[in-house]
GROMACS .gro file of C-alpha atoms in nm:
model
  395
    1UNK     CA    1  11.654  14.648  15.386
    2UNK     CA    2  11.480  14.698  14.988
    3UNK     CA    3  11.290  14.399  15.074
    4UNK     CA    4  11.113  14.499  15.434
    5UNK     CA    5  11.045  14.881  15.206
    6UNK     CA    6  10.875  14.608  14.917
    7UNK     CA    7  10.659  14.413  15.131
    8UNK     CA    8  10.508  14.715  15.308
    9UNK     CA    9  10.483  14.896  14.964
   10UNK     CA   10  10.332  14.560  14.885
   11UNK     CA   11  10.094  14.504  15.224
   12UNK     CA   12   9.952  14.866  15.133
   13UNK     CA   13   9.753  14.781  14.792
   14UNK     CA   14   9.719  14.431  14.874
   15UNK     CA   15   9.480  14.565  15.117
   16UNK     CA   16   9.316  14.825  14.876
   17UNK     CA   17   9.483  15.189  15.081
   18UNK     CA   18   9.413  15.447  14.826
   19UNK     CA   19   9.726  15.634  14.804
   20UNK     CA   20   9.815  15.971  14.586
   21UNK     CA   21  10.114  15.789  14.545
   22UNK     CA   22  10.348  16.068  14.424
   23UNK     CA   23  10.364  16.115  14.839
   24UNK     CA   24  10.476  15.796  14.898
   25UNK     CA   25  10.800  15.725  15.045
   26UNK     CA   26  11.010  15.558  14.719
   27UNK     CA   27  11.416  15.562  14.909
   28UNK     CA   28  11.601  15.413  14.637
   29UNK     CA   29  11.862  15.214  14.917
   30UNK     CA   30  12.194  15.030  14.841
   31UNK     CA   31  12.448  14.813  14.985
   32UNK     CA   32  12.780  15.096  15.083
   33UNK     CA   33  12.592  15.397  15.146
   34UNK     CA   34  12.838  15.586  15.324
   35UNK     CA   35  13.004  15.600  15.021
   36UNK     CA   36  12.780  15.973  14.985
   37UNK     CA   37  12.921  16.146  15.318
   38UNK     CA   38  13.095  16.394  15.271
   39UNK     CA   39  13.465  16.248  15.429
   40UNK     CA   40  13.663  16.546  15.430
   41UNK     CA   41  13.586  16.844  15.658
   42UNK     CA   42  13.584  17.176  15.326
   43UNK     CA   43  13.309  16.998  15.117
   44UNK     CA   44  13.139  16.883  15.428
   45UNK     CA   45  13.124  17.301  15.491
   46UNK     CA   46  13.011  17.304  15.142
   47UNK     CA   47  12.642  17.148  15.149
   48UNK     CA   48  12.844  16.799  15.090
   49UNK     CA   49  12.984  16.960  14.722
   50UNK     CA   50  13.306  16.936  14.526
   51UNK     CA   51  13.334  16.822  14.161
   52UNK     CA   52  13.320  17.201  14.055
   53UNK     CA   53  13.499  17.379  14.379
   54UNK     CA   54  13.909  17.404  14.372
   55UNK     CA   55  14.151  17.120  14.360
   56UNK     CA   56  14.256  16.939  14.678
   57UNK     CA   57  14.389  16.646  14.814
   58UNK     CA   58  13.977  16.516  14.882
   59UNK     CA   59  13.884  16.524  14.503
   60UNK     CA   60  13.957  16.202  14.456
   61UNK     CA   61  13.599  16.144  14.629
   62UNK     CA   62  13.432  16.392  14.478
   63UNK     CA   63  13.605  16.395  14.091
   64UNK     CA   64  13.915  16.243  14.109
   65UNK     CA   65  14.018  16.514  13.721
   66UNK     CA   66  14.077  16.725  13.965
   67UNK     CA   67  14.439  16.643  14.151
   68UNK     CA   68  14.572  16.722  13.833
   69UNK     CA   69  14.565  17.031  13.907
   70UNK     CA   70  14.677  17.038  14.207
   71UNK     CA   71  14.931  17.342  14.270
   72UNK     CA   72  15.195  17.117  14.525
   73UNK     CA   73  15.326  16.823  14.427
   74UNK     CA   74  15.291  16.620  14.701
   75UNK     CA   75  14.908  16.661  14.925
   76UNK     CA   76  14.858  16.387  15.242
   77UNK     CA   77  14.523  16.430  15.432
   78UNK     CA   78  14.312  16.260  15.720
   79UNK     CA   79  14.014  16.339  15.824
   80UNK     CA   80  13.762  16.263  16.066
   81UNK     CA   81  13.361  16.260  16.063
   82UNK     CA   82  13.184  16.154  16.402
   83UNK     CA   83  12.867  15.986  16.327
   84UNK     CA   84  12.625  15.987  16.524
   85UNK     CA   85  12.827  16.137  16.789
   86UNK     CA   86  12.462  16.272  16.988
   87UNK     CA   87  12.418  15.864  17.068
   88UNK     CA   88  12.769  15.784  17.065
   89UNK     CA   89  13.110  15.787  17.046
   90UNK     CA   90  13.270  15.557  16.894
   91UNK     CA   91  13.149  15.540  16.488
   92UNK     CA   92  13.280  15.770  16.275
   93UNK     CA   93  13.424  15.759  15.885
   94UNK     CA   94  13.823  15.774  15.866
   95UNK     CA   95  13.991  15.966  15.544
   96UNK     CA   96  14.287  15.934  15.523
   97UNK     CA   97  14.430  16.106  15.042
   98UNK     CA   98  14.797  16.083  14.905
   99UNK     CA   99  14.796  16.272  14.569
  100UNK     CA  100  15.120  16.307  14.377
  101UNK     CA  101  15.128  16.545  14.090
  102UNK     CA  102  15.416  16.432  13.986
  103UNK     CA  103  15.396  16.676  13.593
  104UNK     CA  104  15.276  16.947  13.447
  105UNK     CA  105  15.004  16.715  13.289
  106UNK     CA  106  14.976  16.383  13.490
  107UNK     CA  107  14.897  16.262  13.864
  108UNK     CA  108  14.816  15.935  14.048
  109UNK     CA  109  14.624  15.947  14.394
  110UNK     CA  110  14.578  15.678  14.686
  111UNK     CA  111  14.303  15.684  14.973
  112UNK     CA  112  14.141  15.482  15.172
  113UNK     CA  113  13.785  15.525  15.397
  114UNK     CA  114  13.733  15.327  15.694
  115UNK     CA  115  13.360  15.353  15.801
  116UNK     CA  116  13.389  15.222  16.187
  117UNK     CA  117  13.011  15.089  16.351
  118UNK     CA  118  13.228  15.071  16.688
  119UNK     CA  119  13.175  14.810  16.970
  120UNK     CA  120  12.840  14.565  16.962
  121UNK     CA  121  12.788  14.287  17.258
  122UNK     CA  122  12.646  14.019  17.086
  123UNK     CA  123  12.448  13.743  17.348
  124UNK     CA  124  12.255  13.462  17.292
  125UNK     CA  125  12.065  13.401  17.612
  126UNK     CA  126  12.063  13.625  18.015
  127UNK     CA  127  12.392  13.369  18.136
  128UNK     CA  128  12.542  13.471  17.797
  129UNK     CA  129  12.865  13.710  17.873
  130UNK     CA  130  12.782  13.831  17.530
  131UNK     CA  131  13.064  13.851  17.275
  132UNK     CA  132  13.221  14.192  17.117
  133UNK     CA  133  13.212  14.258  16.754
  134UNK     CA  134  13.327  14.517  16.555
  135UNK     CA  135  13.134  14.625  16.218
  136UNK     CA  136  13.273  14.818  15.939
  137UNK     CA  137  13.317  14.883  15.588
  138UNK     CA  138  13.580  15.038  15.402
  139UNK     CA  139  13.730  15.107  15.026
  140UNK     CA  140  14.104  15.149  14.951
  141UNK     CA  141  14.116  15.418  14.592
  142UNK     CA  142  14.348  15.377  14.324
  143UNK     CA  143  14.381  15.737  14.060
  144UNK     CA  144  14.522  15.833  13.785
  145UNK     CA  145  14.422  16.223  13.631
  146UNK     CA  146  14.570  16.285  13.259
  147UNK     CA  147  14.514  16.667  13.154
  148UNK     CA  148  14.425  16.667  12.771
  149UNK     CA  149  14.465  17.022  12.772
  150UNK     CA  150  14.577  17.384  12.953
  151UNK     CA  151  14.249  17.366  13.081
  152UNK     CA  152  14.046  17.022  13.135
  153UNK     CA  153  14.170  16.677  13.255
  154UNK     CA  154  14.028  16.341  13.305
  155UNK     CA  155  14.045  16.072  13.581
  156UNK     CA  156  13.935  15.751  13.635
  157UNK     CA  157  13.969  15.585  13.950
  158UNK     CA  158  13.993  15.189  14.056
  159UNK     CA  159  13.797  15.150  14.409
  160UNK     CA  160  13.809  14.814  14.610
  161UNK     CA  161  13.510  14.760  14.890
  162UNK     CA  162  13.509  14.592  15.161
  163UNK     CA  163  13.108  14.523  15.407
  164UNK     CA  164  13.109  14.368  15.742
  165UNK     CA  165  12.858  14.422  15.938
  166UNK     CA  166  12.674  14.109  15.885
  167UNK     CA  167  12.607  13.926  16.249
  168UNK     CA  168  12.737  13.519  16.164
  169UNK     CA  169  12.588  13.422  16.572
  170UNK     CA  170  12.275  13.523  16.378
  171UNK     CA  171  12.299  13.405  16.050
  172UNK     CA  172  12.548  13.111  15.977
  173UNK     CA  173  12.551  13.197  15.687
  174UNK     CA  174  12.698  13.576  15.726
  175UNK     CA  175  12.939  13.665  15.595
  176UNK     CA  176  13.179  14.029  15.449
  177UNK     CA  177  13.068  14.156  15.115
  178UNK     CA  178  13.287  14.341  14.844
  179UNK     CA  179  13.327  14.480  14.507
  180UNK     CA  180  13.491  14.702  14.362
  181UNK     CA  181  13.369  15.028  14.131
  182UNK     CA  182  13.512  15.207  13.886
  183UNK     CA  183  13.464  15.625  13.841
  184UNK     CA  184  13.559  15.790  13.548
  185UNK     CA  185  13.554  16.181  13.557
  186UNK     CA  186  13.659  16.505  13.367
  187UNK     CA  187  13.702  16.846  13.482
  188UNK     CA  188  13.711  17.172  13.342
  189UNK     CA  189  13.899  17.557  13.523
  190UNK     CA  190  13.873  17.895  13.237
  191UNK     CA  191  14.188  18.145  13.250
  192UNK     CA  192  14.112  18.432  13.479
  193UNK     CA  193  13.842  18.670  13.317
  194UNK     CA  194  13.853  19.010  13.339
  195UNK     CA  195  13.521  19.165  13.399
  196UNK     CA  196  13.384  19.525  13.456
  197UNK     CA  197  13.506  19.570  13.803
  198UNK     CA  198  13.613  19.197  13.904
  199UNK     CA  199  13.813  18.879  13.750
  200UNK     CA  200  13.614  18.575  13.724
  201UNK     CA  201  13.766  18.235  13.708
  202UNK     CA  202  13.525  17.950  13.517
  203UNK     CA  203  13.498  17.580  13.673
  204UNK     CA  204  13.278  17.256  13.526
  205UNK     CA  205  13.318  16.873  13.674
  206UNK     CA  206  13.143  16.549  13.653
  207UNK     CA  207  13.180  16.170  13.786
  208UNK     CA  208  13.030  15.903  13.701
  209UNK     CA  209  13.122  15.674  14.047
  210UNK     CA  210  13.157  15.298  14.180
  211UNK     CA  211  13.063  15.191  13.865
  212UNK     CA  212  13.014  14.746  13.971
  213UNK     CA  213  12.875  14.496  14.116
  214UNK     CA  214  12.631  14.424  14.321
  215UNK     CA  215  12.698  14.261  14.639
  216UNK     CA  216  12.527  14.031  14.901
  217UNK     CA  217  12.633  13.927  15.238
  218UNK     CA  218  12.569  13.584  15.197
  219UNK     CA  219  12.590  13.231  14.950
  220UNK     CA  220  12.278  13.192  15.141
  221UNK     CA  221  12.068  13.538  15.011
  222UNK     CA  222  11.934  13.552  14.647
  223UNK     CA  223  11.892  13.940  14.638
  224UNK     CA  224  12.197  14.153  14.621
  225UNK     CA  225  12.246  14.482  14.700
  226UNK     CA  226  12.350  14.722  14.440
  227UNK     CA  227  12.682  15.002  14.532
  228UNK     CA  228  12.605  15.366  14.499
  229UNK     CA  229  12.710  15.399  14.188
  230UNK     CA  230  12.678  15.800  14.126
  231UNK     CA  231  12.612  16.112  13.850
  232UNK     CA  232  12.743  16.399  13.953
  233UNK     CA  233  12.719  16.693  13.790
  234UNK     CA  234  12.820  17.070  13.876
  235UNK     CA  235  12.921  17.391  13.766
  236UNK     CA  236  13.096  17.752  13.971
  237UNK     CA  237  13.250  18.107  13.968
  238UNK     CA  238  13.512  18.254  14.123
  239UNK     CA  239  13.486  18.616  14.164
  240UNK     CA  240  13.853  18.722  14.219
  241UNK     CA  241  13.789  19.038  14.350
  242UNK     CA  242  14.155  19.213  14.458
  243UNK     CA  243  14.432  18.984  14.491
  244UNK     CA  244  14.352  18.837  14.812
  245UNK     CA  245  13.980  18.828  14.807
  246UNK     CA  246  13.835  18.573  14.600
  247UNK     CA  247  13.500  18.449  14.638
  248UNK     CA  248  13.299  18.136  14.460
  249UNK     CA  249  12.966  18.056  14.452
  250UNK     CA  250  12.850  17.662  14.295
  251UNK     CA  251  12.569  17.476  14.237
  252UNK     CA  252  12.543  17.100  14.195
  253UNK     CA  253  12.361  16.846  14.121
  254UNK     CA  254  12.316  16.435  14.158
  255UNK     CA  255  12.180  16.136  14.072
  256UNK     CA  256  12.211  15.767  14.106
  257UNK     CA  257  12.246  15.553  13.874
  258UNK     CA  258  12.066  15.245  14.040
  259UNK     CA  259  11.741  15.094  13.993
  260UNK     CA  260  11.409  15.241  14.107
  261UNK     CA  261  11.200  15.038  14.333
  262UNK     CA  262  10.850  14.937  14.102
  263UNK     CA  263  10.559  14.962  14.326
  264UNK     CA  264  10.395  14.601  14.389
  265UNK     CA  265  10.008  14.483  14.481
  266UNK     CA  266   9.789  14.273  14.442
  267UNK     CA  267   9.660  14.293  14.084
  268UNK     CA  268   9.324  14.058  14.044
  269UNK     CA  269   9.395  13.889  13.788
  270UNK     CA  270   9.096  13.612  13.773
  271UNK     CA  271   8.868  13.882  13.829
  272UNK     CA  272   8.718  13.670  14.140
  273UNK     CA  273   8.731  13.923  14.453
  274UNK     CA  274   9.052  13.733  14.641
  275UNK     CA  275   9.393  13.692  14.634
  276UNK     CA  276   9.439  13.390  14.483
  277UNK     CA  277   9.829  13.243  14.443
  278UNK     CA  278  10.038  13.417  14.178
  279UNK     CA  279   9.827  13.736  14.220
  280UNK     CA  280   9.958  13.950  14.567
  281UNK     CA  281  10.305  14.136  14.567
  282UNK     CA  282  10.369  14.173  14.130
  283UNK     CA  283  10.417  14.530  13.964
  284UNK     CA  284  10.172  14.779  13.928
  285UNK     CA  285  10.395  15.019  13.898
  286UNK     CA  286  10.744  15.095  13.723
  287UNK     CA  287  10.993  14.831  13.577
  288UNK     CA  288  11.154  14.499  13.750
  289UNK     CA  289  11.513  14.613  13.990
  290UNK     CA  290  11.593  14.277  13.974
  291UNK     CA  291  11.852  14.348  13.685
  292UNK     CA  292  12.250  14.340  13.696
  293UNK     CA  293  12.454  14.732  13.788
  294UNK     CA  294  12.470  14.698  13.406
  295UNK     CA  295  12.130  14.733  13.258
  296UNK     CA  296  12.066  14.924  13.624
  297UNK     CA  297  12.279  15.239  13.545
  298UNK     CA  298  12.043  15.275  13.200
  299UNK     CA  299  11.695  15.138  13.336
  300UNK     CA  300  11.757  15.389  13.601
  301UNK     CA  301  11.658  15.750  13.390
  302UNK     CA  302  11.356  15.635  13.311
  303UNK     CA  303  11.229  15.335  13.551
  304UNK     CA  304  11.037  15.526  13.816
  305UNK     CA  305  10.683  15.389  13.922
  306UNK     CA  306  10.506  15.815  13.885
  307UNK     CA  307  10.778  15.809  13.511
  308UNK     CA  308  10.902  16.165  13.456
  309UNK     CA  309  10.775  16.354  13.705
  310UNK     CA  310  10.933  16.044  14.029
  311UNK     CA  311  11.253  16.070  13.792
  312UNK     CA  312  11.290  16.400  13.851
  313UNK     CA  313  11.334  16.415  14.179
  314UNK     CA  314  11.603  16.192  14.252
  315UNK     CA  315  11.776  16.411  14.212
  316UNK     CA  316  11.985  16.614  14.532
  317UNK     CA  317  12.126  16.950  14.471
  318UNK     CA  318  12.321  17.177  14.659
  319UNK     CA  319  12.455  17.550  14.688
  320UNK     CA  320  12.797  17.608  14.803
  321UNK     CA  321  13.047  17.979  14.859
  322UNK     CA  322  13.354  17.968  14.985
  323UNK     CA  323  13.507  18.296  15.081
  324UNK     CA  324  13.926  18.336  15.080
  325UNK     CA  325  14.178  18.566  15.191
  326UNK     CA  326  14.552  18.548  15.038
  327UNK     CA  327  14.448  18.191  15.008
  328UNK     CA  328  14.523  18.159  15.396
  329UNK     CA  329  14.177  18.192  15.551
  330UNK     CA  330  13.809  18.064  15.466
  331UNK     CA  331  13.464  18.128  15.528
  332UNK     CA  332  13.253  17.824  15.393
  333UNK     CA  333  12.863  17.767  15.311
  334UNK     CA  334  12.647  17.570  15.164
  335UNK     CA  335  12.282  17.336  15.180
  336UNK     CA  336  12.169  17.037  15.100
  337UNK     CA  337  11.808  16.940  14.949
  338UNK     CA  338  11.645  16.565  14.848
  339UNK     CA  339  11.283  16.536  14.773
  340UNK     CA  340  11.020  16.413  15.061
  341UNK     CA  341  10.975  16.107  14.891
  342UNK     CA  342  11.336  15.998  14.858
  343UNK     CA  343  11.501  16.075  15.165
  344UNK     CA  344  11.449  16.414  15.294
  345UNK     CA  345  11.824  16.446  15.352
  346UNK     CA  346  11.777  16.855  15.390
  347UNK     CA  347  12.047  17.067  15.552
  348UNK     CA  348  12.269  17.367  15.591
  349UNK     CA  349  12.683  17.319  15.666
  350UNK     CA  350  12.910  17.570  15.806
  351UNK     CA  351  13.267  17.571  15.766
  352UNK     CA  352  13.656  17.735  15.794
  353UNK     CA  353  13.999  17.675  15.704
  354UNK     CA  354  14.305  17.838  15.824
  355UNK     CA  355  14.626  17.815  15.693
  356UNK     CA  356  14.997  17.754  15.855
  357UNK     CA  357  15.292  17.717  15.547
  358UNK     CA  358  15.211  17.396  15.457
  359UNK     CA  359  14.906  17.306  15.662
  360UNK     CA  360  14.543  17.345  15.624
  361UNK     CA  361  14.352  17.250  15.890
  362UNK     CA  362  13.991  17.251  15.781
  363UNK     CA  363  13.649  17.234  16.010
  364UNK     CA  364  13.265  17.277  15.932
  365UNK     CA  365  12.890  17.194  16.117
  366UNK     CA  366  12.606  17.036  15.995
  367UNK     CA  367  12.276  17.152  16.112
  368UNK     CA  368  11.928  17.013  16.008
  369UNK     CA  369  11.648  17.247  15.814
  370UNK     CA  370  11.385  16.942  15.681
  371UNK     CA  371  11.167  16.737  15.877
  372UNK     CA  372  11.399  16.489  15.910
  373UNK     CA  373  11.659  16.484  16.153
  374UNK     CA  374  12.054  16.425  16.010
  375UNK     CA  375  12.262  16.146  16.188
  376UNK     CA  376  12.562  16.432  16.155
  377UNK     CA  377  12.354  16.660  16.329
  378UNK     CA  378  12.499  16.888  16.524
  379UNK     CA  379  12.836  16.744  16.450
  380UNK     CA  380  13.226  16.910  16.386
  381UNK     CA  381  13.448  16.772  16.101
  382UNK     CA  382  13.748  16.817  16.104
  383UNK     CA  383  14.042  16.759  15.886
  384UNK     CA  384  14.377  16.810  15.837
  385UNK     CA  385  14.552  16.870  15.477
  386UNK     CA  386  15.003  16.860  15.476
  387UNK     CA  387  15.142  17.000  15.122
  388UNK     CA  388  15.506  17.057  14.997
  389UNK     CA  389  15.696  16.961  14.769
  390UNK     CA  390  15.737  17.166  14.422
  391UNK     CA  391  15.459  17.422  14.297
  392UNK     CA  392  15.290  17.364  14.010
  393UNK     CA  393  15.106  17.761  13.886
  394UNK     CA  394  14.804  17.734  13.733
  395UNK     CA  395  14.664  18.061  13.791
   0.00000   0.00000   0.00000
């Protein structure tokens, strides 16, 4: 996809088209993009926000440092998210999590995320009965979190990534791609602070996720793809109205830490008005994105072809709120926004949560608000969480 996008941009300039660069799409593409999709129903109901929300087992995706503040020892979660549900019924993201807070300061977690692309039948001709294949991607995570003070924790996560999407019947050199990623995260939550007519609590967090090398789907492929290294920052506030009623409001910002595709086109180096060898598909704005992942992280802050104005548009933001009654019932809402030239994802979400003894049930629903319809449009996501064992009082 990256190659196709660059060739399209290059062709536009080679034919001498006049464009307003500020309006031209320049989407950043990566391998395994499913890592950026909310796999749990609670965060999905809050605009896919989770870096500074209250801790739960699914913090391993959003901010692993939060698991050091879990209020029970054992936490087991399972979530199911249909994908392209309006078209097919066998594409889905499945997540399973186990988090263990084994003392007042330390916790660890294990997590599996599996993205099934359903069953695809490949044929080589009209008389070929076909062969069914099941493309898929998955990650296996491990996290260790430590409270550095009573109110602040940090965590380190390791992640194995495997993507098996290439079809060997069409490409003999195809093979499953694999890589690894590392997350570094931090989380802060304040004491309960008395105000005039309510109490409050501040929350803040960050997560730099999927720091790791590029992946390649073929030994013959000289154009590796970056994994979605991402910077997530957010903050929130709990309005504690009384012993039963609480309202959370939060804001979150995200930026991919991978290079922005440069703008390519024809440059008439010798002034003859013709496209000569070596004059087409040259970089005319931005920086070369053929760098390693480590250099790409630092380059990503200043390599957009249109400068700072485009860099700002690479930041997505979301707003979220959650109303909780007596810690047994929750209503949630959120909004997610992305620039039109960087993917144009704009959607609103609704969600609800219920607790029965040691079981939490979460539901969420998404509907698009922009011109680009989300693959998760009209999708009901479902999650179960079991928590048991010793309890910890953080409040």
